[in-house]
Coordinates of C-alpha atoms in Angstrom, one line a residue:
M9 CA 62.2 84.8 75.0
G10 CA 65.0 84.2 72.5
Y11 CA 68.7 83.9 73.2
V12 CA 69.5 87.5 72.1
N13 CA 66.7 89.0 74.2
V14 CA 68.0 87.2 77.2
V15 CA 71.5 88.8 76.6
L16 CA 70.0 92.1 76.0
Y17 CA 67.4 92.2 78.9
L18 CA 69.2 90.1 81.6
V19 CA 72.9 89.4 80.9
L20 CA 74.1 92.8 79.9
P21 CA 72.2 94.8 82.6
A22 CA 73.7 92.3 85.1
L23 CA 77.2 92.8 83.8
T24 CA 76.7 96.6 83.7
L25 CA 75.6 96.6 87.4
L26 CA 78.5 94.3 88.5
Y27 CA 81.0 96.7 86.5
Y28 CA 79.4 99.8 88.3
Y29 CA 79.7 98.1 91.6
A30 CA 83.3 97.1 91.1
K31 CA 84.2 100.5 90.1
Q32 CA 82.5 102.1 93.0
H33 CA 83.9 99.6 95.4
Y34 CA 87.5 100.1 94.3
R35 CA 87.2 103.9 94.9
Y36 CA 86.5 103.4 98.6
W37 CA 89.7 105.1 99.6
T38 CA 89.6 107.9 96.9
K39 CA 86.3 108.9 98.2
R40 CA 87.7 109.2 101.6
N41 CA 90.5 111.4 100.5
V42 CA 93.3 108.5 100.9
P43 CA 95.6 107.9 98.0
Q44 CA 95.2 104.3 96.8
L45 CA 96.8 101.9 94.2
E46 CA 94.5 101.1 91.3
A47 CA 92.7 97.8 91.8
S48 CA 90.8 95.4 89.5
F49 CA 87.7 93.1 90.2
P50 CA 87.7 90.6 91.8
V51 CA 91.2 90.4 93.1
G52 CA 91.8 94.0 94.1
N53 CA 95.6 94.5 94.2
M54 CA 96.4 90.7 94.5
K55 CA 96.7 90.3 90.6
G56 CA 99.6 88.1 89.9
V57 CA 100.3 87.4 93.5
G58 CA 101.9 84.0 93.8
T59 CA 102.9 83.7 90.2
K60 CA 104.4 86.7 88.9
R61 CA 105.2 88.7 91.9
H62 CA 105.2 88.4 95.7
F63 CA 102.6 89.6 98.0
N64 CA 105.2 92.0 99.6
D65 CA 105.8 93.6 96.1
V66 CA 102.2 95.0 96.3
L67 CA 102.8 96.3 99.9
D68 CA 106.1 97.9 98.9
E69 CA 104.4 99.6 96.0
A70 CA 101.8 101.2 98.4
Y71 CA 104.6 102.1 101.0
D72 CA 106.7 103.9 98.3
K73 CA 103.6 105.7 97.2
G74 CA 102.9 107.1 100.7
K75 CA 106.5 108.1 101.1
T76 CA 106.7 109.8 97.7
E77 CA 103.4 111.6 98.1
S78 CA 104.1 112.4 102.0
A79 CA 100.8 110.5 102.8
P80 CA 100.6 108.8 106.2
L81 CA 98.2 106.3 104.7
V82 CA 97.8 104.7 101.4
G83 CA 94.8 102.4 100.4
L84 CA 94.8 99.0 98.7
Y85 CA 92.5 96.0 98.4
F86 CA 93.0 92.6 99.6
M87 CA 90.5 91.1 96.9
L88 CA 87.4 93.0 98.1
K89 CA 88.8 94.0 101.5
P90 CA 89.8 97.8 101.7
V91 CA 93.0 97.9 103.7
L92 CA 95.3 100.9 104.6
I93 CA 99.1 100.8 104.6
V94 CA 100.6 103.0 107.3
T95 CA 103.7 104.8 106.2
D96 CA 104.2 107.5 108.8
L97 CA 106.0 106.5 112.0
D98 CA 104.0 109.0 114.3
M99 CA 100.8 107.2 112.9
V100 CA 102.5 103.9 113.7
K101 CA 103.0 105.0 117.3
R102 CA 99.5 106.3 117.7
I103 CA 98.2 102.9 116.4
L104 CA 100.3 100.7 118.6
V105 CA 100.7 102.7 121.8
K106 CA 99.0 106.2 122.2
D107 CA 95.7 105.4 120.8
F108 CA 95.9 101.6 121.3
N109 CA 92.2 101.4 122.7
S110 CA 91.2 102.4 119.2
F111 CA 93.2 99.8 117.4
H112 CA 93.4 96.7 119.9
D113 CA 92.2 94.2 117.5
R114 CA 94.0 92.4 114.5
G115 CA 90.9 91.3 112.6
L116 CA 92.2 87.8 111.9
Y117 CA 90.0 84.8 111.0
V118 CA 89.3 82.7 114.2
N119 CA 87.2 79.6 114.2
E120 CA 87.6 77.8 117.4
R121 CA 84.6 75.5 116.9
D122 CA 86.1 73.7 113.8
D123 CA 89.9 74.8 114.6
P124 CA 90.5 75.0 118.2
L125 CA 94.2 75.9 117.6
S126 CA 93.0 79.2 115.8
G127 CA 91.9 80.6 119.2
H128 CA 95.4 81.7 120.3
L129 CA 96.7 85.1 121.8
F130 CA 97.9 86.2 118.6
A131 CA 94.7 86.1 116.8
L132 CA 91.9 86.7 119.3
D133 CA 90.3 90.1 119.6
G134 CA 88.4 92.1 122.2
E135 CA 87.7 90.9 125.7
R136 CA 88.9 87.4 124.8
W137 CA 92.4 88.9 124.0
R138 CA 92.5 90.9 127.1
Y139 CA 91.5 87.9 129.3
L140 CA 94.2 85.6 127.8
R141 CA 96.9 88.2 127.7
N142 CA 96.2 89.0 131.5
K143 CA 96.3 85.2 132.2
L144 CA 99.4 84.5 130.2
S145 CA 101.6 87.5 131.1
P146 CA 102.9 86.1 134.4
T147 CA 104.1 83.0 132.4
F148 CA 106.9 85.2 130.7
T149 CA 108.2 87.1 133.6
S150 CA 112.1 87.1 134.1
G151 CA 111.7 84.6 136.9
K152 CA 109.6 82.1 134.9
I153 CA 112.0 82.3 131.8
K154 CA 115.1 81.8 134.3
Q155 CA 113.4 78.6 135.3
M156 CA 113.6 77.3 131.8
F157 CA 117.0 78.5 131.1
T158 CA 118.7 75.3 132.4
T159 CA 116.6 73.4 129.8
I160 CA 117.9 75.7 127.0
C161 CA 121.4 75.4 128.0
E162 CA 121.2 71.6 127.9
I163 CA 119.9 71.8 124.4
G164 CA 122.6 74.4 123.6
D165 CA 125.2 71.7 124.6
E166 CA 123.6 69.3 122.3
F167 CA 123.8 72.0 119.5
L168 CA 127.3 72.4 120.2
A169 CA 128.1 68.7 120.0
S170 CA 126.2 68.5 116.7
V171 CA 128.4 71.2 115.2
N172 CA 131.4 69.5 116.6
R173 CA 130.5 66.3 114.7
Y174 CA 130.8 68.3 111.4
V175 CA 133.9 69.9 112.5
D176 CA 135.6 66.7 113.5
R177 CA 135.1 65.1 110.0
D178 CA 135.9 68.6 108.4
A179 CA 132.5 68.8 106.7
P180 CA 130.7 72.0 105.9
I181 CA 127.9 72.8 108.5
D182 CA 124.2 73.1 107.5
V183 CA 123.5 76.3 109.4
K184 CA 119.8 76.4 108.6
L185 CA 119.0 72.8 109.4
L186 CA 120.8 72.8 112.8
S187 CA 119.3 76.2 113.8
Q188 CA 115.9 74.7 113.1
C189 CA 116.8 71.5 115.0
F190 CA 118.0 73.5 118.1
T191 CA 114.9 75.9 118.3
C192 CA 112.8 72.8 117.6
D193 CA 114.2 70.9 120.7
V194 CA 114.0 74.0 122.9
V195 CA 110.4 74.4 122.0
G196 CA 109.6 70.7 122.4
S197 CA 111.2 70.5 125.8
C198 CA 110.0 74.0 127.1
A199 CA 106.6 73.8 125.6
F200 CA 105.6 70.2 126.0
G201 CA 108.5 68.5 128.0
L202 CA 109.3 66.2 124.9
Q203 CA 112.5 65.0 123.8
C204 CA 112.2 65.8 120.0
N205 CA 115.9 64.7 119.4
S206 CA 116.0 66.8 116.3
L207 CA 119.5 67.6 116.7
K208 CA 120.6 64.0 117.0
N209 CA 118.3 62.9 114.1
E210 CA 118.6 66.1 112.0
G211 CA 114.8 66.2 111.8
S212 CA 111.6 65.5 113.7
K213 CA 107.8 65.5 113.3
L214 CA 107.5 68.8 114.7
L215 CA 109.7 70.2 112.0
E216 CA 107.7 68.5 109.2
I217 CA 104.5 70.1 110.8
G218 CA 106.3 73.4 110.9
D219 CA 106.8 73.4 107.2
Q220 CA 103.1 73.2 106.6
V221 CA 102.6 76.2 108.6
F222 CA 105.3 78.5 107.4
K223 CA 105.5 77.3 103.9
P224 CA 101.8 76.9 102.7
P225 CA 100.9 76.5 99.1
V226 CA 99.8 79.6 97.2
W227 CA 96.2 78.5 97.3
R228 CA 96.2 78.4 101.1
N229 CA 97.5 82.0 101.4
M230 CA 94.9 83.2 99.1
L231 CA 92.2 81.2 101.1
T232 CA 93.7 83.2 104.2
F233 CA 93.3 86.4 102.7
L234 CA 89.7 85.6 101.5
L235 CA 88.8 84.4 105.2
I236 CA 90.0 87.5 106.7
S237 CA 88.0 89.5 104.0
C238 CA 84.9 87.5 104.5
K239 CA 85.0 86.2 108.1
E240 CA 81.3 86.1 108.2
L241 CA 81.3 83.3 105.6
G242 CA 84.1 81.1 107.0
K243 CA 82.4 79.8 110.1
P244 CA 79.1 78.8 108.5
L245 CA 81.0 76.9 105.9
R246 CA 83.1 75.4 108.8
L247 CA 86.5 76.5 107.3
P248 CA 89.5 76.0 109.3
V249 CA 92.4 78.2 109.7
L250 CA 95.2 75.5 109.8
P251 CA 95.8 72.4 107.8
G252 CA 94.2 69.2 109.3
D253 CA 97.7 67.7 109.7
V254 CA 98.7 70.4 112.1
T255 CA 95.5 70.1 114.2
S256 CA 95.6 66.3 114.3
F257 CA 99.1 66.5 115.5
F258 CA 98.9 69.2 118.3
M259 CA 95.6 68.5 119.8
P260 CA 96.2 64.8 120.8
L261 CA 99.7 65.7 121.7
V262 CA 98.6 68.4 124.3
T263 CA 95.5 66.3 125.6
E264 CA 97.6 63.3 126.1
T265 CA 100.6 65.2 127.8
V266 CA 98.2 67.1 130.2
S267 CA 96.5 64.0 131.1
D268 CA 99.7 62.3 132.0
R269 CA 101.0 65.3 134.1
E270 CA 97.8 65.5 135.9
R271 CA 97.5 61.8 136.5
D272 CA 101.1 61.4 137.9
A273 CA 101.3 64.9 139.5
I274 CA 104.3 65.8 137.5
E275 CA 105.7 69.3 137.6
R276 CA 108.4 70.8 135.3
P277 CA 109.7 74.4 134.8
E278 CA 108.0 74.4 131.4
F279 CA 105.4 76.6 129.5
L280 CA 103.0 73.8 129.5
D281 CA 103.1 73.3 133.2
L282 CA 102.2 77.0 133.6
L283 CA 99.4 76.5 131.2
I284 CA 98.1 73.5 133.4
Q285 CA 98.1 75.8 136.4
L286 CA 96.1 78.2 134.5
K287 CA 93.6 75.5 133.6
N288 CA 93.3 74.1 137.0
K289 CA 93.8 77.1 139.2
G290 CA 93.3 80.2 136.9
T291 CA 96.6 81.7 138.0
V292 CA 100.2 81.0 137.9
E293 CA 101.2 83.3 140.8
D294 CA 102.7 81.5 143.8
D295 CA 99.8 82.0 146.3
A296 CA 97.1 79.9 147.8
T297 CA 94.2 81.8 146.3
E298 CA 92.7 80.6 143.0
G299 CA 92.3 82.9 140.0
L300 CA 89.1 83.9 138.3
G301 CA 88.4 82.1 135.1
K302 CA 90.3 79.0 134.1
L303 CA 91.6 77.9 130.8
T304 CA 89.8 75.2 129.0
L305 CA 92.0 72.4 127.5
D306 CA 91.2 73.8 123.9
E307 CA 92.6 77.1 125.2
V308 CA 95.7 75.4 126.6
S309 CA 96.2 73.7 123.2
A310 CA 95.9 76.9 121.2
Q311 CA 98.4 78.8 123.4
A312 CA 100.8 75.8 123.4
F313 CA 100.6 75.9 119.6
V314 CA 101.4 79.7 119.2
F315 CA 104.2 79.3 121.7
S316 CA 105.7 76.4 119.7
L317 CA 105.4 76.8 116.1
P318 CA 105.2 80.5 115.5
G319 CA 107.6 81.1 118.4
F320 CA 109.8 78.3 116.9
G321 CA 109.8 79.9 113.4
N322 CA 110.8 83.3 114.6
S323 CA 113.7 82.1 116.7
W324 CA 115.3 79.7 114.3
T325 CA 115.1 82.2 111.4
T326 CA 116.9 84.9 113.4
L327 CA 119.5 82.3 114.5
T328 CA 120.1 81.2 111.0
F329 CA 120.6 84.7 109.6
A330 CA 122.7 85.7 112.8
M331 CA 125.0 82.7 112.1
F332 CA 125.3 83.8 108.5
E333 CA 126.2 87.3 109.4
L334 CA 128.7 86.1 112.0
V335 CA 130.5 83.9 109.5
H336 CA 130.3 86.6 106.7
D337 CA 132.4 89.2 108.6
P338 CA 135.2 87.9 110.5
D339 CA 135.8 91.1 112.4
N340 CA 132.3 91.2 113.8
Q341 CA 132.7 87.5 114.9
E342 CA 135.9 88.5 116.7
R343 CA 134.3 91.4 118.4
V344 CA 131.4 89.2 119.6
R345 CA 133.8 86.6 120.9
A346 CA 135.9 89.0 122.7
E347 CA 132.9 90.4 124.6
V348 CA 131.5 87.0 125.5
L349 CA 134.8 86.0 126.9
E350 CA 135.2 89.3 128.9
K351 CA 131.7 89.2 130.3
L352 CA 132.0 85.5 131.3
K353 CA 135.1 86.3 133.4
L354 CA 132.7 88.3 135.6
H355 CA 130.5 85.2 136.0
N356 CA 132.9 82.5 136.8
N357 CA 133.3 81.7 133.2
Q358 CA 129.7 80.3 133.3
I359 CA 127.1 81.2 130.6
T360 CA 124.3 82.3 132.8
S361 CA 121.1 84.5 132.1
D362 CA 122.9 87.2 134.2
A363 CA 126.0 87.1 132.1
L364 CA 124.0 87.2 128.8
M365 CA 122.1 90.3 130.1
V366 CA 125.4 92.4 130.1
M367 CA 126.5 91.3 126.5
T368 CA 125.6 94.7 125.0
Y369 CA 127.6 94.1 121.7
L370 CA 125.9 90.8 121.1
D371 CA 122.5 92.6 121.7
Q372 CA 123.6 95.0 119.0
F373 CA 124.4 92.1 116.7
I374 CA 121.1 90.4 117.1
N375 CA 119.2 93.7 116.8
E376 CA 120.9 94.4 113.5
T377 CA 120.0 90.9 112.4
L378 CA 116.4 91.3 113.3
R379 CA 116.5 94.8 111.4
M380 CA 117.7 93.3 108.2
Y381 CA 116.1 89.8 108.4
L382 CA 113.0 90.3 110.7
P383 CA 110.8 87.3 110.8
V384 CA 107.4 88.9 111.1
L385 CA 107.0 91.2 108.2
Q386 CA 104.0 93.3 109.2
F387 CA 101.5 94.0 111.8
I388 CA 97.7 94.2 111.3
R389 CA 95.3 96.3 113.3
V390 CA 91.7 97.0 113.0
A391 CA 89.9 100.3 113.8
T392 CA 87.4 99.4 116.8
Q393 CA 85.7 102.8 116.5
P394 CA 85.7 105.7 114.1
Y395 CA 88.9 107.4 114.2
A396 CA 89.9 110.8 113.1
V397 CA 93.6 110.7 111.8
A398 CA 95.5 113.7 113.2
G399 CA 96.7 116.3 110.6
T400 CA 94.3 115.1 107.9
N401 CA 90.7 115.3 106.8
V402 CA 90.5 111.6 107.0
T403 CA 88.2 109.6 109.5
L404 CA 88.5 106.0 109.4
D405 CA 85.4 103.8 109.8
R406 CA 85.0 101.2 112.3
D407 CA 86.4 97.8 111.3
T408 CA 88.9 99.6 108.9
M409 CA 92.2 97.2 108.6
L410 CA 95.5 98.8 108.8
T411 CA 98.9 97.3 108.1
V412 CA 102.2 98.5 109.5
L413 CA 105.1 97.3 107.1
I414 CA 108.0 96.5 109.3
F415 CA 109.9 94.9 106.3
A416 CA 109.6 98.3 104.5
I417 CA 110.4 100.6 107.5
H418 CA 113.6 98.6 108.5
P419 CA 115.3 99.1 105.1
D420 CA 114.0 102.7 104.5
P421 CA 117.0 104.9 103.6
T422 CA 115.4 107.9 105.1
I423 CA 115.5 106.2 108.5
Y424 CA 118.8 104.2 108.4
R425 CA 122.1 105.5 107.0
A426 CA 123.1 102.2 105.5
P427 CA 119.9 100.2 105.1
K428 CA 121.2 97.5 102.8
R429 CA 124.4 96.8 104.9
F430 CA 124.8 95.0 108.0
D431 CA 125.9 97.8 110.2
L432 CA 126.1 97.5 114.1
A433 CA 126.4 101.3 114.2
S434 CA 122.7 101.3 113.7
F435 CA 122.2 100.4 117.4
A436 CA 124.9 102.4 118.8
T437 CA 123.6 104.9 121.6
D438 CA 123.8 107.9 119.5
A439 CA 121.9 106.2 116.6
L440 CA 119.2 105.0 118.8
H441 CA 118.7 108.4 120.3
S442 CA 118.6 110.1 116.9
R443 CA 116.1 107.7 115.4
H444 CA 112.3 107.7 115.7
T445 CA 111.2 105.4 118.6
H446 CA 109.1 103.2 116.2
A447 CA 111.8 102.9 113.6
F448 CA 112.6 99.5 114.8
L449 CA 109.8 97.0 115.8
P450 CA 110.8 93.3 115.4
F451 CA 108.4 92.5 118.3
G452 CA 105.8 95.2 117.9
D453 CA 105.1 97.8 120.7
G454 CA 102.4 98.5 123.0
P455 CA 100.0 96.3 124.9
R456 CA 100.0 93.7 121.9
N457 CA 103.7 93.3 121.7
C458 CA 105.2 89.8 121.4
I459 CA 104.6 88.2 124.7
G460 CA 107.4 85.8 124.4
M461 CA 110.2 88.3 123.0
R462 CA 112.5 88.0 126.0
F463 CA 112.5 84.2 125.7
G464 CA 113.2 84.1 122.1
F465 CA 116.0 86.8 122.4
L466 CA 117.7 84.8 125.4
E467 CA 117.4 81.6 123.3
V468 CA 119.3 83.2 120.2
K469 CA 121.7 84.9 122.6
L470 CA 122.6 81.9 124.6
D471 CA 123.4 79.9 121.4
L472 CA 125.3 82.5 119.7
G473 CA 127.3 83.1 122.9
Q474 CA 128.2 79.4 123.4
M475 CA 129.3 79.0 119.8
V476 CA 131.7 81.7 119.5
I477 CA 133.7 80.8 122.6
K478 CA 134.2 77.2 121.5
L479 CA 134.5 77.5 117.7
S480 CA 135.5 79.8 115.0
F481 CA 133.5 79.9 111.8
A482 CA 134.3 80.7 108.1
F483 CA 132.1 81.2 105.0
S484 CA 131.9 78.1 102.9
S485 CA 132.6 78.2 99.1
S486 CA 129.6 76.1 98.7
N487 CA 127.2 79.1 99.4
Q488 CA 125.4 81.1 96.8
F489 CA 126.0 84.7 97.4
P490 CA 124.0 87.1 97.6
L491 CA 121.8 85.2 100.1
K492 CA 118.3 84.4 98.5
R493 CA 115.2 84.4 100.6
N494 CA 112.3 82.1 100.2
S495 CA 109.5 84.0 98.4
S496 CA 106.7 81.6 99.3
A497 CA 107.1 81.4 103.1
I498 CA 104.9 83.4 105.3
I499 CA 107.9 84.4 107.5
Q500 CA 111.4 85.5 106.3
M501 CA 113.7 82.4 105.7
A502 CA 116.6 81.8 103.5
E503 CA 116.3 79.8 100.3
G504 CA 118.1 76.6 100.1
I505 CA 121.1 75.6 102.4
I506 CA 123.4 78.0 104.2
W507 CA 127.0 76.4 104.7
M508 CA 129.7 77.4 107.1
N509 CA 133.1 75.9 108.0
G510 CA 134.0 75.4 111.6
D511 CA 137.3 75.0 113.5
K512 CA 137.7 74.5 117.3
K513 CA 139.2 77.2 119.5

């Protein structure tokens, strides 16, 4: 058979079939009466992502299409994977809360055999998730968090001392670096009982590992999309979720720390100690009976990982942006300071967890920070059964993936009166009552909301409260304005250095 015949009888028909398959595949949403973005084989709507545009630009385009066409759902394609963008807040509420049993999974890639750290609470689905959530929920009660509060306060004192060293030599303060170091030391101590000394050394190994998780190269982000789209291929190929350096750092760290604690019968008010109780007794409740189903050492390691690095990332970015807004608006800084001093008078001038609880203006300040600079940009859910969308003729197939774009909802001008401006009136009582219940979702909602949200909020609140009563801050002329955001990071973080000047009160 000659070359021309091969082309005519084999190659051209194969290409024709491939083209036909691609055209049909990328009409998945159109055939189901859902508006969609036009896609191209084989990247779907990922064309140019990582080079010419950010992944969020694609999601924004879908969100805007849904708002323009008054469509509660808009379809697009993560490579070959059909995905829905949720644009209607009532639909968001149904997915996260009302009809949670139909959307309790996230559909992320998990490979516990080759990557034990991937088997954490955030990523697991089905009964494994329910089992772990029930086990871990008692570790984040108010009482357990209060036991860790003393440790957070001690590190807060170190943070203040670090800032004072800059103030004493009249040097500009690197807000982002010190916020990273503070939250890193809190996580290291509360999760593992480690003295990371990030504040003293302005860096640590844990911070280096965090950079690998939060600022991955473009190829790793694309691999993550591919693994989510083709989970059935990842495990046979033994593909991990996390970089090898992250696993080789965390697994020995947890194993050795647990071994030392058990050998020497060491007990401390830390998250790892609660995980050890779950490993040995199956419960963290203060009773003599043992719980059913104990955690394995791999499960302990995975939960310690998700508490430390992802939890650390959310807290330090929030603290960084909060400090930026605190120095950017002197009036807000004075109002926060006045409230903190007023409330402390009712608690013997001591910063306690009870004192922080009644600082409502500081709550508004942090919430507005989370609205404008939320760390987690979207939530993913997967339909666990066929689901008829109320008010439409659309029925979702089982395993349909849906994405709630918090980063698009929070600055939506149809929801917030001044979405681009830092406006604490967004969280005044009348504004809260007039707004949709699911227009503000920094921690998600429903049974899969962020299990550590109270811990993270308390950590940020303590540090801000402690800072404003000891120091006053001003915006440094070294800053670039407006603030730029890192386009390659998987969480929202500032680009470059944020400087501020400080003076002692």
